[in-house]
């Protein structure tokens, strides 16, 4: 494949999609009980969920090293790629993109294009998937990068957490910090805007919060042909219910992925978190 696509482990693409398109995934690191391990390889979502519900346990995360990215880019080039497009977690939430750019400077910025998705989880993942599909169809590096940027720009991410505490501890709470004083009285519906976690609205119950996720996602879809992802951490039943309600609420959806958040994002949202990512169809793709 002339153009290779690289991302980081927070995109949470289904493993079969990664394999089908030959996407290279560079893992973040998660520090748990004093041990640092690669997300998805050495530390699992279950490990993080258990740690966050154990008194006194702390979980932290760190970006891949520039060397990790250099190795990934060189592997892809050695395997026959002419160019690399590397799409990553919002720079407002992590310095992962910075590490990728440092690596690109070493390998050659004329060879590696690094993009900030300004999002997280499948908010990044759908941009990566669009890039990989374009590359598989023979798109050049400019076309692959452009479709990733367009997809990221129109993708929306909505989520609900059981507590804002994990976001506060990790420094990822952004404008949602304004909700901390009333967090016990409300269930905040959050979203990712301009790369940051931002409060969207407040509701009184978990059931109402889930209903609002469905409504917001359906509105964002804007019609048939949209793609959805449902994420959760240690809440498979809530995720399954959310997916089922989305299928009823949004006719003609293109695809729907359901997956557990990995350790790096899970550490910041906590057990019980559920979310929906929606990418509306481009105008020419609505059916």
Backbone as CSV, one residue per row, in Angstrom:
resi,resn,N_x,N_y,N_z,CA_x,CA_y,CA_z,C_x,C_y,C_z
1,UNK,0.853,-1.197,0.000,0.000,0.000,0.000,0.887,1.245,0.000
2,UNK,0.781,2.131,-0.990,1.651,3.302,-1.065,1.542,4.229,0.146
3,UNK,0.326,4.378,0.715,0.135,5.231,1.884,-0.254,4.357,3.071
4,UNK,0.551,4.407,4.121,0.245,3.667,5.343,-0.445,4.600,6.328
5,UNK,-1.333,4.033,7.142,-2.062,4.808,8.144,-1.660,4.310,9.522
6,UNK,-1.287,5.259,10.381,-0.861,4.961,11.749,-1.746,5.747,12.703
7,UNK,-2.044,5.165,13.858,-2.768,5.882,14.896,-2.240,5.437,16.243
8,UNK,-2.876,5.914,17.307,-2.501,5.474,18.649,-3.610,4.627,19.241
9,UNK,-3.339,4.022,20.373,-4.263,3.028,20.930,-5.559,3.604,21.457
10,UNK,-5.666,4.938,21.582,-6.916,5.518,22.086,-7.980,5.639,21.011
11,UNK,-7.680,5.273,19.768,-8.714,5.317,18.725,-9.755,4.215,18.933
12,UNK,-9.362,3.124,19.587,-10.265,2.012,19.928,-11.032,1.478,18.725
13,UNK,-10.289,1.336,17.640,-10.857,0.676,16.459,-11.012,-0.810,16.723
14,UNK,-12.068,-1.435,16.213,-12.202,-2.888,16.353,-10.990,-3.595,15.748
15,UNK,-10.551,-4.656,16.387,-9.341,-5.354,15.948,-9.462,-5.871,14.516
16,UNK,-10.673,-6.280,14.127,-10.837,-6.791,12.764,-10.668,-5.676,11.728
17,UNK,-11.036,-4.444,12.082,-10.852,-3.308,11.177,-9.369,-2.987,11.042
18,UNK,-8.664,-2.999,12.182,-7.220,-2.756,12.171,-6.518,-3.771,11.265
19,UNK,-6.905,-5.036,11.407,-6.277,-6.090,10.613,-6.629,-5.961,9.133
20,UNK,-7.891,-5.671,8.835,-8.343,-5.611,7.443,-7.600,-4.539,6.655
21,UNK,-7.359,-3.382,7.275,-6.752,-2.269,6.557,-5.257,-2.099,6.860
22,UNK,-4.709,-2.972,7.681,-3.290,-2.889,7.976,-2.885,-1.621,8.706
23,UNK,-3.760,-1.140,9.578,-3.490,0.083,10.344,-2.484,-0.230,11.457
24,UNK,-1.482,0.585,11.595,-0.512,0.402,12.685,-0.975,1.203,13.893
25,UNK,-1.052,0.541,15.044,-1.524,1.169,16.282,-0.362,1.250,17.273
26,UNK,-0.034,2.467,17.689,1.054,2.687,18.646,0.433,2.891,20.027
27,UNK,0.736,2.024,20.993,0.057,2.107,22.288,0.561,3.225,23.191
28,UNK,-0.374,3.821,23.950,-0.012,4.682,25.061,0.419,3.804,26.225
29,UNK,0.940,4.426,27.263,1.348,3.704,28.461,0.394,4.037,29.611
30,UNK,0.114,3.029,30.402,-0.738,3.191,31.585,0.071,2.755,32.802
31,UNK,0.059,3.593,33.834,0.787,3.278,35.064,-0.228,2.847,36.120
32,UNK,-0.076,1.608,36.560,-1.034,0.997,37.475,-0.249,0.267,38.560
33,UNK,-0.516,0.635,39.817,0.175,0.010,40.956,1.693,0.065,40.789
34,UNK,2.173,1.200,40.281,3.605,1.393,40.124,4.211,0.724,38.906
35,UNK,3.393,0.058,38.112,3.895,-0.645,36.925,3.386,0.048,35.670
36,UNK,4.276,0.330,34.744,3.908,0.937,33.473,3.801,-0.137,32.405
37,UNK,2.681,-0.149,31.702,2.490,-1.142,30.652,1.797,-0.536,29.452
38,UNK,1.907,-1.204,28.316,1.278,-0.715,27.094,-0.220,-0.992,27.117
39,UNK,-0.970,0.035,26.743,-2.421,-0.103,26.691,-2.819,-1.192,25.704
40,UNK,-3.699,-2.083,26.161,-4.222,-3.119,25.281,-3.330,-4.320,25.136
41,UNK,-2.064,-4.185,25.476,-1.130,-5.299,25.369,-0.772,-5.844,26.752
42,UNK,-0.462,-4.931,27.668,-0.050,-5.339,29.012,-1.028,-4.924,30.098
43,UNK,-1.822,-3.896,29.827,-2.826,-3.430,30.792,-4.165,-3.302,30.071
44,UNK,-5.173,-3.957,30.614,-6.483,-4.059,29.969,-7.493,-3.099,30.584
45,UNK,-8.641,-2.899,29.922,-9.705,-2.104,30.531,-10.143,-2.657,31.881
46,UNK,-10.204,-3.990,31.996,-10.596,-4.600,33.268,-9.624,-4.276,34.384
47,UNK,-8.333,-4.247,34.053,-7.327,-3.885,35.054,-7.596,-2.483,35.593
48,UNK,-7.899,-1.560,34.698,-8.132,-0.175,35.099,-9.431,-0.042,35.884
49,UNK,-10.496,-0.701,35.411,-11.771,-0.622,36.117,-11.644,-1.135,37.547
50,UNK,-10.919,-2.243,37.726,-10.728,-2.783,39.076,-9.918,-1.828,39.942
51,UNK,-8.880,-1.229,39.355,-8.035,-0.315,40.126,-8.809,0.918,40.576
52,UNK,-9.666,1.435,39.694,-10.402,2.655,40.015,-11.489,2.440,41.058
53,UNK,-11.858,1.189,41.276,-12.859,0.900,42.315,-12.203,0.355,43.580
54,UNK,-10.872,0.370,43.627,-10.143,-0.082,44.811,-9.591,1.128,45.546
55,UNK,-9.925,1.242,46.782,-9.504,2.399,47.576,-7.978,2.513,47.594
56,UNK,-7.509,3.711,47.327,-6.078,3.955,47.385,-5.319,3.687,46.094
57,UNK,-5.959,3.016,45.134,-5.295,2.727,43.859,-5.345,3.956,42.961
58,UNK,-4.251,4.263,42.306,-4.199,5.376,41.366,-3.775,4.869,39.989
59,UNK,-4.327,5.504,38.980,-4.010,5.145,37.606,-3.596,6.413,36.875
60,UNK,-2.512,6.355,36.139,-2.098,7.488,35.323,-1.699,6.983,33.940
61,UNK,-1.571,7.912,33.017,-1.248,7.540,31.639,-0.122,8.412,31.117
62,UNK,0.576,7.919,30.108,1.603,8.724,29.449,1.630,8.381,27.965
63,UNK,2.114,9.324,27.198,2.118,9.191,25.740,3.126,8.132,25.287
64,UNK,2.992,7.662,24.052,4.075,6.872,23.463,5.312,7.766,23.340
65,UNK,6.470,7.188,23.278,7.681,7.981,23.089,7.858,8.316,21.613
66,UNK,8.597,9.368,21.303,8.915,9.622,19.896,9.571,8.399,19.247
67,UNK,10.384,7.690,20.013,11.019,6.487,19.468,10.021,5.420,19.076
68,UNK,8.913,5.307,19.841,7.863,4.360,19.484,7.302,4.688,18.099
69,UNK,7.094,5.983,17.853,6.545,6.393,16.564,7.573,6.241,15.441
70,UNK,8.816,6.588,15.721,9.858,6.407,14.712,9.887,4.949,14.252
71,UNK,9.841,4.037,15.219,9.869,2.609,14.882,8.661,2.221,14.035
72,UNK,7.475,2.747,14.389,6.256,2.425,13.630,6.351,2.949,12.206
73,UNK,6.805,4.198,12.043,6.903,4.776,10.703,7.907,4.006,9.842
74,UNK,9.025,3.670,10.437,10.047,2.950,9.670,9.581,1.541,9.302
75,UNK,8.801,0.913,10.188,8.249,-0.407,9.831,7.366,-0.298,8.598
76,UNK,6.517,0.706,8.580,5.599,0.862,7.458,6.350,1.181,6.163
77,UNK,7.357,2.021,6.256,8.142,2.350,5.064,8.930,1.142,4.576
78,UNK,9.476,0.373,5.509,10.220,-0.835,5.138,9.314,-1.879,4.506
79,UNK,8.010,-1.839,4.880,7.055,-2.804,4.332,6.538,-2.399,2.962
80,UNK,6.956,-1.230,2.478,6.585,-0.845,1.119,5.797,0.435,0.980
81,UNK,5.445,1.082,2.084,4.717,2.347,1.986,5.641,3.452,1.482
82,UNK,5.076,4.354,0.685,5.830,5.521,0.222,5.638,6.711,1.161
83,UNK,4.440,6.790,1.757,4.100,7.886,2.658,3.334,7.319,3.848
84,UNK,3.325,8.087,4.946,2.597,7.699,6.153,1.701,8.855,6.574
85,UNK,0.436,8.558,6.879,-0.484,9.525,7.486,-0.796,9.018,8.887
86,UNK,-0.502,9.859,9.877,-0.571,9.453,11.283,-1.598,10.330,11.994
87,UNK,-2.683,9.713,12.486,-3.842,10.447,13.018,-4.002,10.136,14.500
88,UNK,-4.131,11.198,15.344,-4.030,10.971,16.782,-5.035,11.726,17.649
89,UNK,-5.057,11.257,18.883,-5.825,11.835,19.979,-5.574,13.335,20.085
90,UNK,-6.621,14.070,20.473,-6.543,15.521,20.604,-5.319,15.979,21.398
91,UNK,-4.611,16.946,20.848,-3.460,17.516,21.547,-3.871,18.280,22.794
92,UNK,-5.157,18.605,22.921,-5.651,19.255,24.137,-5.766,18.256,25.293
93,UNK,-5.802,16.980,24.967,-5.993,15.951,25.982,-4.734,15.141,26.255
94,UNK,-3.771,15.180,25.345,-2.580,14.345,25.470,-1.464,14.934,24.619
95,UNK,-0.221,14.654,24.998,0.917,15.091,24.191,1.331,14.030,23.171
96,UNK,0.439,13.070,22.922,0.718,12.018,21.934,1.046,12.607,20.568
97,UNK,0.278,13.610,20.145,0.507,14.226,18.835,1.894,14.867,18.777
98,UNK,2.314,15.469,19.879,3.643,16.085,19.920,4.727,15.028,19.695
99,UNK,4.551,13.865,20.340,5.528,12.789,20.163,5.563,12.322,18.717
100,UNK,4.387,12.236,18.098,4.326,11.821,16.691,5.013,12.842,15.793
101,UNK,4.848,14.124,16.091,5.483,15.159,15.275,7.004,15.149,15.437
102,UNK,7.474,14.915,16.648,8.918,14.795,16.859,9.476,13.626,16.044
103,UNK,8.721,12.531,16.026,9.148,11.361,15.250,9.129,11.659,13.758
104,UNK,8.099,12.362,13.306,8.008,12.705,11.886,9.193,13.561,11.450
105,UNK,9.623,14.459,12.339,10.773,15.308,12.018,12.035,14.473,11.848
106,UNK,12.130,13.372,12.601,13.302,12.499,12.477,13.254,11.658,11.197
107,UNK,12.066,11.162,10.896,11.918,10.281,9.732,11.868,11.093,8.438
108,UNK,11.255,12.272,8.535,11.123,13.136,7.362,9.695,13.636,7.223
109,UNK,9.488,14.931,7.410,8.133,15.475,7.346,7.572,15.446,5.928
110,UNK,8.437,15.260,4.936,7.963,15.089,3.569,7.421,13.670,3.354
111,UNK,7.690,12.793,4.332,7.253,11.401,4.242,6.086,11.122,5.192
112,UNK,6.092,11.738,6.377,5.079,11.481,7.404,4.238,12.726,7.648
113,UNK,2.933,12.600,7.519,1.985,13.672,7.822,1.277,13.333,9.127
114,UNK,1.377,14.205,10.119,0.750,13.983,11.421,-0.469,14.883,11.560
115,UNK,-1.609,14.290,11.948,-2.855,15.031,12.099,-3.393,14.911,13.518
116,UNK,-3.848,16.017,14.060,-4.526,16.055,15.351,-6.027,15.927,15.078
117,UNK,-6.642,14.860,15.563,-8.074,14.642,15.307,-8.959,15.611,16.078
118,UNK,-8.398,16.269,17.093,-9.188,17.143,17.983,-10.307,16.365,18.653
119,UNK,-10.103,15.075,18.823,-11.129,14.232,19.419,-10.459,13.093,20.170
120,UNK,-11.255,12.083,20.515,-10.747,10.928,21.265,-11.596,9.713,20.946
121,UNK,-11.078,8.525,21.306,-11.776,7.255,21.065,-12.167,7.174,19.589
122,UNK,-13.387,6.709,19.286,-13.746,6.589,17.871,-13.986,7.930,17.209
123,UNK,-13.958,9.026,17.987,-13.898,10.343,17.375,-12.623,10.466,16.558
124,UNK,-11.560,9.862,17.042,-10.326,9.707,16.270,-10.442,8.517,15.318
125,UNK,-11.011,7.432,15.826,-11.066,6.186,15.071,-11.775,6.300,13.739
126,UNK,-12.872,7.039,13.678,-13.577,7.169,12.398,-12.731,7.936,11.376
127,UNK,-11.939,8.907,11.841,-11.035,9.616,10.934,-9.952,8.666,10.418
128,UNK,-9.447,7.829,11.308,-8.446,6.832,10.921,-9.036,5.846,9.918
129,UNK,-10.244,5.383,10.181,-10.891,4.420,9.299,-11.137,5.024,7.915
130,UNK,-11.584,6.272,7.885,-11.800,6.939,6.595,-10.486,7.063,5.826
131,UNK,-9.407,7.382,6.553,-8.094,7.487,5.913,-7.654,6.138,5.358
132,UNK,-7.851,5.084,6.143,-7.431,3.748,5.711,-8.228,3.283,4.500
133,UNK,-9.518,3.586,4.479,-10.332,3.205,3.316,-9.886,3.956,2.073
134,UNK,-9.571,5.237,2.234,-9.097,6.028,1.098,-7.768,5.481,0.584
135,UNK,-6.864,5.130,1.514,-5.570,4.574,1.109,-5.747,3.246,0.378
136,UNK,-6.688,2.415,0.870,-6.930,1.113,0.240,-7.484,1.263,-1.167
137,UNK,-8.154,2.386,-1.421,-8.707,2.642,-2.748,-7.708,3.339,-3.672
138,UNK,-6.479,3.533,-3.176,-5.432,4.107,-4.014,-5.223,5.596,-3.865
139,UNK,-5.829,6.193,-2.842,-5.650,7.625,-2.629,-4.205,7.967,-2.304
140,UNK,-3.781,9.166,-2.728,-2.432,9.587,-2.388,-2.423,10.198,-0.987
141,UNK,-1.239,10.588,-0.509,-1.120,11.062,0.868,-1.979,12.297,1.129
142,UNK,-2.047,13.200,0.154,-2.869,14.392,0.319,-4.340,14.056,0.447
143,UNK,-4.794,13.123,-0.386,-6.201,12.715,-0.331,-6.515,11.984,0.971
144,UNK,-5.604,11.127,1.398,-5.809,10.367,2.638,-5.873,11.319,3.828
145,UNK,-4.958,12.279,3.881,-4.965,13.247,4.977,-6.222,14.112,4.946
146,UNK,-6.643,14.516,3.763,-7.812,15.390,3.637,-9.088,14.695,4.105
147,UNK,-9.257,13.416,3.742,-10.472,12.715,4.159,-10.465,12.490,5.667
148,UNK,-9.280,12.272,6.243,-9.200,12.139,7.695,-9.594,13.445,8.377
149,UNK,-9.116,14.552,7.873,-9.437,15.851,8.471,-10.924,16.170,8.344
150,UNK,-11.511,15.892,7.176,-12.945,16.145,6.984,-13.781,15.299,7.928
151,UNK,-13.398,14.034,8.058,-14.160,13.121,8.920,-14.056,13.555,10.372
152,UNK,-12.861,13.881,10.829,-12.683,14.321,12.215,-13.494,15.579,12.494
153,UNK,-13.532,16.495,11.530,-14.214,17.772,11.742,-15.717,17.613,11.891
154,UNK,-16.299,16.613,11.261,-17.762,16.478,11.341,-18.215,15.421,12.353
155,UNK,-17.276,14.778,13.018,-17.614,13.749,14.003,-17.918,14.378,15.351
156,UNK,-18.943,13.855,16.019,-19.340,14.358,17.344,-19.233,13.232,18.369
157,UNK,-18.824,13.593,19.568,-18.656,12.628,20.658,-19.414,13.115,21.881
158,UNK,-20.330,12.278,22.382,-21.126,12.589,23.562,-20.924,11.487,24.599
159,UNK,-20.841,11.840,25.874,-20.681,10.792,26.879,-21.168,11.227,28.247
160,UNK,-21.380,10.222,29.072,-21.850,10.423,30.448,-20.928,9.650,31.371
161,UNK,-20.555,10.259,32.491,-19.722,9.578,33.488,-20.480,9.488,34.805
162,UNK,-20.140,8.469,35.581,-20.772,8.340,36.887,-20.273,9.399,37.857
163,UNK,-19.027,9.820,37.677,-18.435,10.860,38.512,-17.419,11.641,37.690
164,UNK,-17.307,12.942,37.988,-16.317,13.768,37.313,-14.932,13.660,37.951
165,UNK,-14.841,12.917,39.034,-13.608,12.875,39.806,-12.418,12.376,38.994
166,UNK,-12.626,11.349,38.166,-11.505,10.799,37.408,-10.991,11.802,36.372
167,UNK,-11.902,12.543,35.745,-11.495,13.580,34.811,-10.737,14.688,35.542
168,UNK,-11.210,15.032,36.749,-10.534,16.079,37.524,-9.115,15.659,37.891
169,UNK,-8.973,14.435,38.390,-7.651,13.956,38.801,-6.672,13.928,37.641
170,UNK,-7.163,13.580,36.467,-6.290,13.480,35.309,-6.059,14.793,34.593
171,UNK,-6.717,15.868,35.059,-6.534,17.166,34.430,-7.192,17.298,33.084
172,UNK,-8.167,16.435,32.786,-8.821,16.467,31.464,-10.215,17.081,31.504
173,UNK,-10.551,17.747,32.581,-11.947,18.149,32.748,-12.292,19.437,32.010
174,UNK,-11.316,20.316,31.764,-11.561,21.522,30.998,-12.710,22.336,31.550
175,UNK,-13.599,22.793,30.639,-14.722,23.635,31.037,-15.736,22.902,31.899
176,UNK,-15.689,21.571,31.903,-16.625,20.807,32.731,-16.341,20.966,34.216
177,UNK,-15.219,21.611,34.568,-14.911,21.857,35.975,-16.010,22.659,36.648
178,UNK,-16.748,23.438,35.865,-17.824,24.242,36.437,-18.925,23.394,37.047
179,UNK,-18.977,22.112,36.693,-20.021,21.225,37.208,-19.636,20.549,38.517
180,UNK,-18.378,20.676,38.938,-17.925,19.903,40.092,-18.737,20.178,41.344
181,UNK,-19.109,21.425,41.562,-19.836,21.757,42.784,-21.225,21.182,42.854
182,UNK,-21.805,20.819,41.703,-23.167,20.290,41.684,-23.219,18.861,41.173
183,UNK,-22.042,18.219,41.099,-21.983,16.903,40.463,-22.839,15.860,41.147
184,UNK,-23.036,15.996,42.450,-23.839,14.999,43.160,-25.316,15.119,42.810
185,UNK,-25.738,16.304,42.386,-27.159,16.533,42.131,-27.548,16.291,40.687
186,UNK,-26.563,16.148,39.781,-26.878,16.016,38.366,-26.053,14.918,37.724
187,UNK,-26.504,14.514,36.546,-25.724,13.646,35.686,-25.335,14.488,34.470
188,UNK,-24.099,14.952,34.412,-23.722,15.802,33.283,-23.555,15.008,31.996
189,UNK,-24.108,15.554,30.918,-23.842,15.040,29.581,-22.700,15.893,29.031
190,UNK,-21.612,15.235,28.668,-20.417,15.926,28.205,-20.207,15.675,26.711
191,UNK,-19.388,16.508,26.100,-18.990,16.225,24.719,-17.583,16.750,24.504
192,UNK,-17.016,16.401,23.357,-15.685,16.882,22.995,-15.867,17.989,21.960
193,UNK,-15.404,19.184,22.312,-15.524,20.331,21.410,-14.175,21.032,21.335
194,UNK,-13.712,21.284,20.120,-12.402,21.908,19.925,-11.316,21.166,20.693
195,UNK,-11.454,19.848,20.745,-10.432,19.022,21.359,-10.487,18.916,22.857
196,UNK,-11.467,19.573,23.496,-11.566,19.569,24.945,-12.864,18.934,25.419
197,UNK,-12.861,18.464,26.691,-14.076,17.948,27.311,-14.889,19.131,27.830
198,UNK,-16.123,19.228,27.342,-16.964,20.392,27.620,-18.347,19.919,28.068
199,UNK,-18.959,20.574,29.083,-20.312,20.200,29.475,-21.327,20.610,28.420
200,UNK,-22.292,19.743,28.188,-23.315,20.004,27.187,-24.646,20.340,27.849
201,UNK,-25.033,19.523,28.821,-26.252,19.783,29.575,-26.250,18.957,30.848
202,UNK,-27.179,19.248,31.749,-27.291,18.500,32.994,-28.684,17.879,33.077
203,UNK,-28.717,16.636,33.488,-29.994,15.960,33.705,-29.971,15.325,35.084
204,UNK,-31.139,14.854,35.551,-31.256,14.425,36.943,-31.008,12.946,37.182
205,UNK,-31.175,12.116,36.167,-31.055,10.680,36.391,-30.195,10.035,35.308
206,UNK,-29.686,8.846,35.605,-28.902,8.101,34.617,-29.741,7.733,33.403
207,UNK,-31.005,7.346,33.646,-31.888,6.978,32.539,-32.090,8.156,31.598
208,UNK,-32.287,9.329,32.174,-32.472,10.523,31.350,-31.190,10.865,30.597
209,UNK,-30.051,10.665,31.233,-28.772,10.943,30.579,-28.583,10.046,29.352
210,UNK,-28.916,8.758,29.483,-28.787,7.842,28.351,-29.755,8.226,27.228
211,UNK,-30.954,8.622,27.608,-31.926,9.050,26.603,-31.416,10.277,25.845
212,UNK,-30.782,11.176,26.562,-30.248,12.367,25.903,-29.075,12.027,24.984
213,UNK,-28.265,11.031,25.346,-27.200,10.589,24.451,-27.774,10.145,23.117
214,UNK,-28.846,9.355,23.175,-29.485,8.875,21.949,-30.035,10.049,21.148
215,UNK,-30.714,10.960,21.813,-31.313,12.100,21.114,-30.253,12.991,20.475
216,UNK,-29.203,13.276,21.230,-28.132,14.118,20.700,-27.449,13.456,19.505
217,UNK,-27.187,12.162,19.613,-26.526,11.446,18.524,-27.411,11.398,17.285
218,UNK,-28.708,11.164,17.474,-29.637,11.125,16.344,-29.695,12.478,15.646
219,UNK,-29.699,13.546,16.430,-29.707,14.885,15.840,-28.422,15.144,15.065
220,UNK,-27.294,14.722,15.639,-25.998,14.942,14.989,-25.864,14.135,13.700
221,UNK,-26.539,12.981,13.635,-26.455,12.133,12.442,-26.988,12.854,11.215
222,UNK,-28.073,13.604,11.390,-28.589,14.429,10.313,-29.241,13.685,9.164
223,UNK,-29.450,12.381,9.299,-30.059,11.615,8.222,-29.397,10.262,8.065
224,UNK,-29.801,9.505,7.047,-29.251,8.154,6.852,-27.785,8.179,6.449
225,UNK,-27.147,7.025,6.634,-25.767,6.872,6.205,-24.727,7.223,7.244
226,UNK,-25.158,7.568,8.464,-24.209,7.926,9.519,-23.573,6.673,10.119
227,UNK,-22.378,6.851,10.659,-21.669,5.774,11.359,-21.638,6.091,12.850
228,UNK,-21.795,5.032,13.665,-21.846,5.221,15.113,-20.874,4.274,15.809
229,UNK,-20.402,4.703,16.957,-19.676,3.831,17.877,-20.214,4.077,19.272
230,UNK,-20.405,3.010,20.019,-20.807,3.097,21.423,-19.641,2.584,22.260
231,UNK,-19.208,3.394,23.206,-18.111,3.015,24.093,-18.617,2.897,25.530
232,UNK,-17.895,2.102,26.315,-18.221,2.006,27.740,-16.984,1.546,28.488
233,UNK,-17.020,1.716,29.817,-16.024,1.082,30.679,-16.766,0.354,31.783
234,UNK,-16.635,-0.972,31.788,-17.267,-1.833,32.792,-18.771,-1.615,32.863
235,UNK,-19.399,-1.343,31.708,-20.850,-1.136,31.666,-21.421,-1.750,30.388
236,UNK,-21.207,-3.050,30.159,-21.639,-3.643,28.887,-23.143,-3.633,28.691
237,UNK,-23.914,-3.797,29.756,-25.370,-3.803,29.610,-25.884,-2.427,29.192
238,UNK,-25.337,-1.383,29.791,-25.747,-0.025,29.420,-25.361,0.259,27.967
239,UNK,-24.198,-0.214,27.563,-23.752,0.009,26.187,-24.651,-0.730,25.198
240,UNK,-25.011,-1.967,25.528,-25.876,-2.749,24.642,-27.246,-2.085,24.501
241,UNK,-27.769,-1.570,25.610,-29.059,-0.882,25.568,-28.957,0.387,24.712
242,UNK,-27.881,1.112,24.882,-27.668,2.334,24.112,-27.586,2.028,22.620
243,UNK,-26.858,0.970,22.267,-26.735,0.588,20.860,-28.086,0.204,20.274
244,UNK,-28.869,-0.549,21.039,-30.181,-0.965,20.574,-31.103,0.237,20.345
245,UNK,-31.047,1.197,21.260,-31.893,2.381,21.120,-31.453,3.253,19.948
246,UNK,-30.161,3.292,19.690,-29.670,4.043,18.530,-30.170,3.428,17.223
247,UNK,-30.153,2.096,17.165,-30.624,1.432,15.955,-32.091,1.723,15.694
248,UNK,-32.872,1.838,16.753,-34.291,2.175,16.585,-34.486,3.644,16.220
249,UNK,-33.637,4.503,16.795,-33.843,5.946,16.632,-33.296,6.488,15.320
250,UNK,-32.320,5.797,14.743,-31.638,6.329,13.557,-31.766,5.337,12.405
251,UNK,-32.715,5.544,11.508,-32.860,4.621,10.376,-31.723,4.793,9.383
252,UNK,-31.347,3.687,8.752,-30.377,3.748,7.672,-28.958,4.056,8.093
253,UNK,-28.581,3.654,9.326,-27.201,3.912,9.729,-26.248,3.038,8.917
254,UNK,-25.040,3.537,8.704,-24.076,2.835,7.862,-23.419,1.686,8.610
255,UNK,-22.989,1.955,9.849,-22.305,0.944,10.656,-22.388,1.347,12.117
256,UNK,-22.287,0.344,12.975,-22.359,0.578,14.417,-21.361,-0.341,15.101
257,UNK,-20.403,0.265,15.779,-19.404,-0.482,16.539,-19.701,-0.319,18.028
258,UNK,-19.537,-1.389,18.785,-19.683,-1.330,20.244,-18.402,-1.877,20.852
259,UNK,-17.757,-1.096,21.696,-16.498,-1.562,22.270,-16.245,-0.934,23.633
260,UNK,-15.454,-1.640,24.420,-15.065,-1.120,25.724,-13.901,-0.160,25.542
261,UNK,-13.950,0.928,26.288,-12.845,1.868,26.266,-11.589,1.198,26.784
262,UNK,-10.481,1.526,26.198,-9.222,1.004,26.681,-8.778,1.708,27.942
263,UNK,-7.621,1.281,28.424,-7.149,1.747,29.721,-6.841,3.242,29.743
264,UNK,-6.268,3.785,28.663,-5.810,5.171,28.693,-6.966,6.165,28.834
265,UNK,-8.041,5.976,28.073,-9.210,6.849,28.219,-10.038,6.413,29.417
266,UNK,-10.158,5.105,29.623,-10.931,4.599,30.757,-10.444,5.131,32.085
267,UNK,-9.141,5.331,32.213,-8.581,5.845,33.458,-9.096,7.235,33.789
268,UNK,-9.528,7.985,32.774,-9.971,9.359,32.991,-11.490,9.514,33.085
269,UNK,-12.238,8.540,32.583,-13.700,8.649,32.668,-14.278,7.765,33.764
270,UNK,-13.595,6.671,34.095,-14.014,5.821,35.202,-15.055,4.782,34.828
271,UNK,-15.204,3.760,35.679,-16.206,2.711,35.447,-17.610,3.298,35.369
272,UNK,-18.422,2.701,34.505,-19.800,3.162,34.348,-19.976,4.171,33.233
273,UNK,-18.887,4.712,32.734,-18.981,5.697,31.651,-19.515,5.046,30.379
274,UNK,-20.363,5.766,29.664,-20.846,5.337,28.355,-20.842,6.539,27.424
275,UNK,-20.639,6.278,26.151,-20.612,7.374,25.197,-21.005,6.936,23.803
276,UNK,-21.308,7.922,22.981,-21.669,7.691,21.581,-20.835,8.616,20.708
277,UNK,-20.274,8.052,19.662,-19.564,8.832,18.649,-20.348,8.698,17.354
278,UNK,-20.580,9.812,16.671,-21.350,9.769,15.427,-20.626,10.554,14.342
279,UNK,-20.517,9.941,13.182,-19.978,10.606,12.003,-21.076,10.653,10.949
280,UNK,-21.637,11.828,10.684,-22.668,11.920,9.644,-22.095,11.561,8.283
281,UNK,-22.951,11.092,7.414,-22.527,10.811,6.042,-22.196,12.128,5.348
282,UNK,-21.216,12.075,4.440,-21.000,13.252,3.590,-22.184,13.377,2.655
283,UNK,-22.429,14.591,2.195,-23.636,14.842,1.418,-23.829,13.880,0.260
284,UNK,-22.759,13.522,-0.405,-22.890,12.628,-1.546,-23.118,11.173,-1.182
285,UNK,-22.991,10.852,0.125,-23.115,9.461,0.545,-24.452,9.138,1.200
286,UNK,-25.298,10.113,1.376,-26.593,9.839,2.013,-27.475,9.056,1.057
287,UNK,-28.107,7.999,1.614,-28.938,7.168,0.741,-30.353,7.116,1.191
